[in-house]
C-alpha cells in the first residue's frame, strides 16, 4: 500500500495536494511519503519478529539523509556498498553494529574507514578481499567481522542487469571454493568469519528463487557444522519485488512463511537487506509537460524530467505508471490520447514511458511517475549539464524540503579553469 491517492480530482501525497508541492518547490520534483516507507519497513520487521533478525535497509536504493534517519528511528540497520554510503549512515547516527558492508570492489581507504567506524561485518566477495581485510585488521590491531558471500547459481528470473546469483555474474564465491575457505578460516589470524551472505538479484516477485536458494544454503551450513565450523549470522540479502505495473509480488508475510522452515533449525541470527520493497512505491516523480508534439502515429509529451532524473526506463526498459496530477471533469478532456512520455535529453533512449493511454494532456499539465522511490534520485546525474532536482518528504499534512534543487553554480563548483 502507498499513500498517493486521488481526493476528488486531485492527486495527494498523504494529506498534501501534489499540485501544491509542485507550485511551492518547482518541477521536476521527487515527492516521498514517509508513512509509506515506514509501514513497508515495519511489515518486514513484523513478519520476522519471532526470530532474531536485523533488517538492514539497502542504502543504494535511496540514500537521502532524511529517509535514512526515519528508518533508523524505526530500528533499521543499513546495508552499504561504499565509503560514501557509510558516511551517510554515520551522519544520521546509525549504530555501526547494525551496518553490513557489501560490494565487490572495496578499496583500502574504504576498508580502513569501516574498521575505524566499527561496523558489524563485511560481506566478502573474493579471496583477495579476505587477504586485504586480514592485512588491514593486523595493521589496525582489530579482529574483522566477515561473512562470505556465496554464489548459489540460482536464477532469480528477473532482468539480466539485476540478476546477481548465477555463475555468469561478478558476485560472490562459488560454493565449493567457499566451503574450503570456511574450513581454513583459522589461517586468517585477524578475521572472524562468522556469517554467510547471499543475494540473488533485485525485483524478485516470487518466493521460489528464495526457497531454492535457502535450501542450498541450509544444507551448506549443516555440512559446515558437521565439520565443526560454527557461524553466527545468515544474511539472505534483499531483492523483494514491488508493483510497478501488473506484478503480483509476494508479501512480507508470504516471504517469511516460505523461508522460515529452512532457517529456524540452523539457530543463526538472520539479516535481511531490503531496499526497493521499502522505498520503491514511497515516491513519485512530478514533472511538467513542456510541449505536446504531434506525430504521425502517436503524440509525444515532452516533459521537464528526463533520463538523467530517472534512468530506469532507459537502462532496464522498466515500466513506471504515469498518471495526471489533476483530472479534468470536462467530457472532452476525458478522451484518451496515445503518447510517448519523453524528456529533454539528447538521446533516443530518453523516455519515461512509451505507448501510454492518458487523458488528453495539455502543455503545462503535471504528470506523476509512480514507483520512483528506489533507484530514482540515487541513480540521477547531471548529464547534459542538468541540475538535479529537489526532494520533498510529506508527513501527514506537513511537507519538508529534504534536498535543495541544484543551481548552475553547483554544476561547476568543483571544476577549475586552467589559465
Coordinates of C-alpha atoms in Angstrom, one line a residue:
X1 CA 0.0 0.0 0.0
X2 CA 1.1 3.6 -0.6
X3 CA -0.3 7.0 0.2
X4 CA -0.5 8.6 -3.2
X5 CA -4.2 8.8 -3.9
X6 CA -6.8 10.9 -5.6
X7 CA -9.1 13.0 -3.5
X8 CA -11.7 14.2 -5.9
X9 CA -9.9 15.2 -9.0
X10 CA -6.5 16.0 -7.3
X11 CA -3.6 13.6 -6.6
X12 CA -2.5 13.8 -3.0
X13 CA 0.7 12.7 -1.2
X14 CA -0.7 11.7 2.2
X15 CA -2.7 14.8 3.1
X16 CA -1.0 17.3 0.8
X17 CA -2.1 18.1 -2.8
X18 CA 0.8 17.2 -5.2
X19 CA 0.0 20.3 -7.3
X20 CA 0.7 22.5 -4.3
X21 CA 4.1 20.8 -3.8
X22 CA 4.9 21.5 -7.5
X23 CA 3.9 25.1 -7.1
X24 CA 5.9 25.5 -3.9
X25 CA 9.1 23.6 -4.9
X26 CA 9.0 23.6 -8.7
X27 CA 9.4 20.7 -11.1
X28 CA 10.7 18.2 -11.8
X29 CA 10.4 17.1 -8.2
X30 CA 10.7 13.9 -6.1
X31 CA 8.0 13.5 -3.5
X32 CA 8.2 10.9 -0.7
X33 CA 5.6 9.6 1.6
X34 CA 7.1 8.9 5.0
X35 CA 4.1 6.9 6.1
X36 CA 4.5 4.6 3.1
X37 CA 8.2 3.6 3.6
X38 CA 7.9 3.3 7.3
X39 CA 4.9 1.0 7.0
X40 CA 6.8 -1.1 4.5
X41 CA 9.8 -1.4 6.8
X42 CA 7.5 -2.4 9.6
X43 CA 5.9 -5.1 7.5
X44 CA 9.2 -6.9 7.1
X45 CA 10.2 -6.3 10.7
X46 CA 6.9 -7.7 12.0
X47 CA 7.0 -10.7 9.6
X48 CA 10.2 -11.8 11.3
X49 CA 9.5 -10.6 14.8
X50 CA 9.6 -14.2 16.1
X51 CA 13.3 -14.6 15.1
X52 CA 16.4 -12.6 16.0
X53 CA 16.5 -10.6 12.8
X54 CA 18.4 -7.4 11.8
X55 CA 16.7 -5.6 8.9
X56 CA 19.5 -3.6 7.1
X57 CA 17.9 -1.1 4.7
X58 CA 19.8 -1.1 1.3
X59 CA 21.2 2.4 1.2
X60 CA 21.9 2.3 -2.6
X61 CA 18.1 2.2 -3.3
X62 CA 17.7 5.7 -1.9
X63 CA 20.4 7.4 0.2
X64 CA 18.7 10.7 1.2
X65 CA 19.7 11.5 4.8
X66 CA 16.1 12.1 5.9
X67 CA 15.0 8.7 4.6
X68 CA 17.9 7.0 6.4
X69 CA 17.1 8.9 9.6
X70 CA 13.4 8.0 9.6
X71 CA 14.3 4.3 9.1
X72 CA 17.0 4.5 11.8
X73 CA 14.3 5.7 14.3
X74 CA 12.3 2.6 13.5
X75 CA 15.3 0.4 14.4
X76 CA 16.7 -0.3 10.9
X77 CA 20.3 -1.2 10.3
X78 CA 22.0 -0.4 6.9
X79 CA 23.4 -2.3 4.0
X80 CA 26.1 -0.2 2.4
X81 CA 28.3 -0.6 -0.7
X82 CA 30.7 2.3 -0.5
X83 CA 32.5 4.6 1.8
X84 CA 30.1 7.4 0.9
X85 CA 27.1 5.3 2.0
X86 CA 28.9 4.6 5.3
X87 CA 29.4 8.3 5.7
X88 CA 25.7 8.9 5.2
X89 CA 24.7 6.2 7.7
X90 CA 27.0 7.5 10.3
X91 CA 25.9 11.1 9.6
X92 CA 22.3 10.2 10.8
X93 CA 23.7 8.5 13.9
X94 CA 23.3 4.8 12.8
X95 CA 24.7 2.2 15.2
X96 CA 27.8 0.9 13.5
X97 CA 27.0 -2.6 14.8
X98 CA 23.9 -2.5 12.6
X99 CA 25.9 -1.9 9.4
X100 CA 27.0 -4.5 6.9
X101 CA 29.3 -3.7 4.0
X102 CA 28.8 -5.4 0.6
X103 CA 30.3 -4.8 -2.8
X104 CA 33.0 -6.4 -5.0
X105 CA 35.5 -3.6 -5.1
X106 CA 36.1 -2.2 -1.6
X107 CA 39.2 0.0 -1.6
X108 CA 41.9 0.0 1.1
X109 CA 40.7 3.5 2.1
X110 CA 37.1 2.3 2.4
X111 CA 38.1 -0.8 4.4
X112 CA 40.1 1.3 6.9
X113 CA 37.2 3.8 7.2
X114 CA 34.7 1.0 8.0
X115 CA 37.1 -0.7 10.5
X116 CA 37.6 2.6 12.3
X117 CA 33.8 3.0 12.5
X118 CA 33.4 -0.5 14.0
X119 CA 30.8 -1.9 11.6
X120 CA 29.3 -5.3 12.3
X121 CA 30.8 -7.1 9.3
X122 CA 32.0 -7.1 5.7
X123 CA 30.3 -9.3 3.1
X124 CA 33.3 -10.6 1.3
X125 CA 33.3 -11.4 -2.4
X126 CA 36.7 -12.9 -3.1
X127 CA 39.8 -14.5 -1.6
X128 CA 41.9 -11.4 -2.4
X129 CA 39.4 -9.3 -0.4
X130 CA 39.8 -11.7 2.5
X131 CA 43.5 -11.2 2.4
X132 CA 43.1 -7.4 2.2
X133 CA 40.8 -7.4 5.2
X134 CA 43.2 -9.7 7.2
X135 CA 46.1 -7.3 6.4
X136 CA 44.1 -4.3 7.4
X137 CA 43.0 -5.9 10.6
X138 CA 46.6 -6.7 11.5
X139 CA 47.7 -3.2 10.8
X140 CA 45.0 -1.7 12.9
X141 CA 45.1 -4.4 15.6
X142 CA 41.5 -5.3 15.0
X143 CA 39.6 -8.6 14.5
X144 CA 37.5 -8.1 11.4
X145 CA 33.9 -9.5 11.3
X146 CA 33.3 -11.2 8.0
X147 CA 30.6 -13.1 6.1
X148 CA 31.4 -14.9 2.9
X149 CA 29.1 -14.0 0.0
X150 CA 28.4 -17.3 -1.8
X151 CA 27.1 -17.6 -5.3
X152 CA 24.4 -20.3 -5.2
X153 CA 23.9 -20.3 -9.0
X154 CA 20.2 -19.6 -8.7
X155 CA 18.3 -17.8 -11.4
X156 CA 16.1 -15.1 -9.8
X157 CA 14.0 -14.8 -13.0
X158 CA 14.4 -11.0 -13.1
X159 CA 16.1 -8.6 -15.5
X160 CA 19.6 -9.7 -16.5
X161 CA 21.1 -6.5 -15.3
X162 CA 19.9 -7.1 -11.8
X163 CA 20.5 -10.8 -11.6
X164 CA 23.4 -11.5 -9.2
X165 CA 23.2 -15.1 -8.1
X166 CA 24.3 -17.1 -11.2
X167 CA 27.7 -18.2 -12.2
X168 CA 27.9 -15.7 -15.0
X169 CA 27.9 -12.7 -12.7
X170 CA 30.8 -11.0 -10.9
X171 CA 29.2 -11.5 -7.5
X172 CA 30.1 -13.9 -4.7
X173 CA 32.2 -17.0 -4.3
X174 CA 31.2 -20.4 -5.7
X175 CA 30.0 -22.8 -3.1
X176 CA 32.8 -25.4 -3.5
X177 CA 35.5 -22.7 -3.0
X178 CA 33.6 -21.1 -0.2
X179 CA 33.4 -24.4 1.6
X180 CA 37.2 -24.7 1.6
X181 CA 37.5 -21.1 2.8
X182 CA 35.3 -21.7 5.8
X183 CA 37.3 -24.8 6.7
X184 CA 40.5 -22.8 6.5
X185 CA 39.2 -19.7 8.3
X186 CA 41.7 -20.2 11.2
X187 CA 44.5 -19.3 8.9
X188 CA 43.3 -15.7 8.8
X189 CA 44.5 -14.5 12.2
X190 CA 42.8 -11.2 12.1
X191 CA 39.4 -12.3 10.7
X192 CA 36.3 -13.7 12.4
X193 CA 34.4 -15.4 9.6
X194 CA 31.1 -15.5 11.4
X195 CA 28.5 -15.3 8.7
X196 CA 27.2 -16.4 5.3
X197 CA 25.8 -13.9 2.9
X198 CA 23.8 -14.5 -0.3
X199 CA 22.0 -12.1 -2.6
X200 CA 20.5 -13.4 -5.8
X201 CA 19.1 -10.3 -7.5
X202 CA 16.6 -7.5 -7.4
X203 CA 12.8 -7.0 -8.2
X204 CA 12.1 -10.7 -7.5
X205 CA 8.4 -11.2 -7.3
X206 CA 8.2 -15.0 -6.5
X207 CA 9.3 -16.8 -3.4
X208 CA 10.5 -19.8 -5.4
X209 CA 14.1 -18.4 -6.1
X210 CA 14.5 -17.7 -2.4
X211 CA 13.3 -21.2 -1.4
X212 CA 15.7 -22.7 -3.9
X213 CA 18.5 -20.6 -2.5
X214 CA 17.8 -21.1 1.1
X215 CA 17.5 -24.9 0.6
X216 CA 21.0 -24.9 -0.9
X217 CA 22.4 -22.6 1.8
X218 CA 20.8 -24.5 4.6
X219 CA 22.3 -27.8 3.6
X220 CA 25.7 -26.0 3.0
X221 CA 25.6 -24.7 6.6
X222 CA 24.7 -28.1 8.0
X223 CA 27.6 -29.6 6.2
X224 CA 29.9 -26.9 7.7
X225 CA 28.5 -27.6 11.1
X226 CA 29.4 -31.3 10.8
X227 CA 33.0 -30.1 10.1
X228 CA 33.0 -28.1 13.3
X229 CA 32.5 -24.7 11.5
X230 CA 30.2 -22.6 13.6
X231 CA 28.6 -19.5 12.2
X232 CA 26.6 -16.7 13.9
X233 CA 24.8 -15.0 11.1
X234 CA 22.8 -15.9 7.9
X235 CA 22.3 -12.9 5.6
X236 CA 19.7 -13.6 2.9
X237 CA 20.2 -10.3 1.2
X238 CA 17.2 -8.5 -0.3
X239 CA 15.7 -8.1 -3.8
X240 CA 12.0 -8.4 -2.8
X241 CA 9.9 -7.1 -5.7
X242 CA 7.2 -4.4 -5.8
X243 CA 4.3 -3.5 -8.0
X244 CA 5.2 -1.2 -10.9
X245 CA 2.5 -2.3 -13.3
X246 CA 0.7 -5.7 -13.0
X247 CA 3.2 -7.6 -11.0
X248 CA 1.9 -9.7 -8.1
X249 CA 4.9 -9.8 -5.7
X250 CA 5.0 -11.8 -2.5
X251 CA 4.0 -10.0 0.6
X252 CA 6.4 -9.8 3.6
X253 CA 4.3 -12.4 5.5
X254 CA 4.3 -14.8 2.5
X255 CA 8.1 -14.5 2.1
X256 CA 8.6 -15.1 5.8
X257 CA 6.4 -18.1 5.9
X258 CA 8.2 -19.6 2.8
X259 CA 11.7 -19.4 4.1
X260 CA 11.4 -19.7 7.9
X261 CA 11.1 -23.6 7.8
X262 CA 14.5 -23.8 6.2
X263 CA 16.3 -21.4 8.6
X264 CA 14.8 -21.8 12.0
X265 CA 16.6 -25.0 12.7
X266 CA 20.0 -23.5 11.9
X267 CA 19.8 -21.4 15.1
X268 CA 21.5 -18.4 13.4
X269 CA 20.8 -14.7 13.6
X270 CA 19.1 -13.6 10.4
X271 CA 20.0 -10.5 8.4
X272 CA 17.9 -9.1 5.5
X273 CA 18.8 -6.3 3.2
X274 CA 15.6 -4.9 1.6
X275 CA 15.7 -1.6 -0.3
X276 CA 13.2 -1.4 -3.2
X277 CA 10.5 -3.1 -1.1
X278 CA 10.7 -0.3 1.5
X279 CA 11.2 2.8 -0.6
X280 CA 10.2 1.9 -4.2
X281 CA 6.5 2.8 -4.0
X282 CA 7.0 5.5 -1.4
X283 CA 7.8 8.2 -4.0
X284 CA 6.6 9.8 -7.2
X285 CA 8.4 11.9 -9.7
X286 CA 6.4 15.0 -10.5
X287 CA 7.1 16.5 -14.0
X288 CA 5.6 19.2 -16.1
X289 CA 4.6 18.8 -19.8
X290 CA 6.6 21.4 -21.8
X291 CA 5.4 20.5 -25.3
X292 CA 2.7 18.3 -26.8
X293 CA 4.3 17.3 -30.0
X294 CA 2.1 15.8 -32.8
X295 CA 3.4 12.7 -34.6
X296 CA 2.2 10.5 -37.4
X297 CA 1.3 7.5 -35.3
X298 CA 1.2 9.0 -31.8
X299 CA 1.9 12.2 -29.9
X300 CA 4.9 13.0 -27.7
X301 CA 4.6 14.6 -24.3
X302 CA 7.9 16.3 -23.8
X303 CA 8.5 16.8 -20.1
X304 CA 10.9 18.7 -17.9
X305 CA 12.2 15.4 -16.4
X306 CA 14.5 13.1 -18.4
X307 CA 16.7 10.1 -18.2
X308 CA 19.2 11.9 -16.0
X309 CA 16.4 12.2 -13.4
X310 CA 15.0 8.7 -13.7
X311 CA 17.2 6.3 -15.7
X312 CA 15.4 3.0 -15.0
X313 CA 13.3 3.1 -18.2
X314 CA 16.3 3.8 -20.4
X315 CA 18.6 1.4 -18.6
X316 CA 16.2 -1.5 -17.9
X317 CA 13.3 -0.7 -20.1
X318 CA 11.5 -0.5 -16.8
X319 CA 7.8 0.3 -16.7
X320 CA 6.5 3.1 -14.4
X321 CA 2.9 4.1 -14.3
X322 CA 2.3 7.7 -15.3
X323 CA -0.8 9.4 -14.2
X324 CA -2.1 13.0 -14.3
X325 CA -1.8 15.1 -11.1
X326 CA -5.2 16.7 -11.7
X327 CA -8.1 15.1 -13.6
X328 CA -10.5 17.3 -15.6
X329 CA -14.2 16.8 -15.3
X330 CA -14.7 18.1 -18.8
X331 CA -16.1 15.4 -21.2
X332 CA -13.7 16.4 -24.0
X333 CA -10.7 16.1 -21.6
X334 CA -11.5 12.6 -20.6
X335 CA -10.8 11.2 -24.1
X336 CA -7.7 9.1 -24.1
X337 CA -4.6 10.2 -26.1
X338 CA -1.8 7.9 -27.2
X339 CA 1.6 9.2 -26.1
X340 CA 5.2 8.6 -25.6
X341 CA 6.3 10.5 -22.5
X342 CA 9.8 11.7 -23.2
X343 CA 12.4 14.0 -21.7
X344 CA 14.5 16.8 -23.0
X345 CA 17.8 14.9 -23.1
X346 CA 19.6 14.5 -26.4
X347 CA 19.3 10.7 -26.5
X348 CA 16.7 8.5 -28.2
X349 CA 16.6 6.4 -25.1
X350 CA 15.4 9.4 -23.1
X351 CA 11.8 8.4 -22.2
X352 CA 9.7 7.9 -19.0
X353 CA 7.1 5.8 -20.7
X354 CA 6.1 4.6 -24.2
X355 CA 2.8 3.9 -25.8
X356 CA 0.7 5.3 -22.9
X357 CA -3.0 6.0 -23.0
X358 CA -3.7 9.1 -20.9
X359 CA -6.5 11.6 -20.7
X360 CA -5.8 14.4 -23.2
X361 CA -2.8 16.3 -21.8
X362 CA -2.1 19.9 -22.4
X363 CA 1.2 21.9 -22.2
X364 CA 1.7 23.0 -18.6
X365 CA -0.1 19.9 -17.1
X366 CA 1.6 18.0 -14.4
X367 CA 2.2 14.2 -14.5
X368 CA 3.3 11.9 -11.7
X369 CA 5.6 8.9 -12.4
X370 CA 4.8 6.3 -9.9
X371 CA 7.2 3.8 -8.2
X372 CA 10.1 6.3 -8.3
X373 CA 11.5 5.9 -4.8
X374 CA 14.1 3.2 -5.5
X375 CA 17.0 3.8 -7.9
X376 CA 15.4 7.1 -8.9
X377 CA 17.3 10.0 -7.4
X378 CA 20.1 7.8 -6.2
X379 CA 21.0 7.0 -9.9
X380 CA 20.3 10.5 -11.2
X381 CA 23.1 12.5 -12.8
X382 CA 24.0 15.9 -14.3
X383 CA 24.1 14.6 -17.9
X384 CA 23.5 17.4 -20.4
X385 CA 24.6 19.7 -17.5
X386 CA 21.1 19.5 -16.0
X387 CA 20.6 20.5 -12.4
X388 CA 19.5 17.6 -10.2
X389 CA 16.0 18.2 -8.8
X390 CA 14.7 18.9 -5.3
X391 CA 13.4 16.2 -3.0
X392 CA 10.5 16.7 -0.6
X393 CA 9.1 14.4 2.1
X394 CA 5.5 14.5 3.2
X395 CA 4.4 13.5 6.7
X396 CA 0.7 13.8 7.1
X397 CA -0.3 17.4 6.4
X398 CA 3.3 18.7 6.6
X399 CA 5.9 18.8 3.8
X400 CA 9.7 19.2 4.2
X401 CA 12.4 20.1 1.7
X402 CA 15.0 17.3 2.2
X403 CA 17.2 18.2 -0.7
X404 CA 17.5 21.6 -2.4
X405 CA 17.4 21.9 -6.1
X406 CA 20.8 22.3 -7.6
X407 CA 21.9 25.6 -9.2
X408 CA 24.1 26.2 -12.2
X409 CA 26.8 27.2 -9.7
X410 CA 26.6 23.7 -8.2
X411 CA 27.3 22.2 -11.6
X412 CA 30.7 23.8 -11.8
X413 CA 31.6 24.2 -8.2
X414 CA 34.4 21.6 -8.2
X415 CA 35.8 22.4 -11.6
X416 CA 38.9 24.5 -12.4
X417 CA 39.7 26.6 -15.5
X418 CA 43.3 26.3 -16.5
X419 CA 44.7 29.8 -17.1

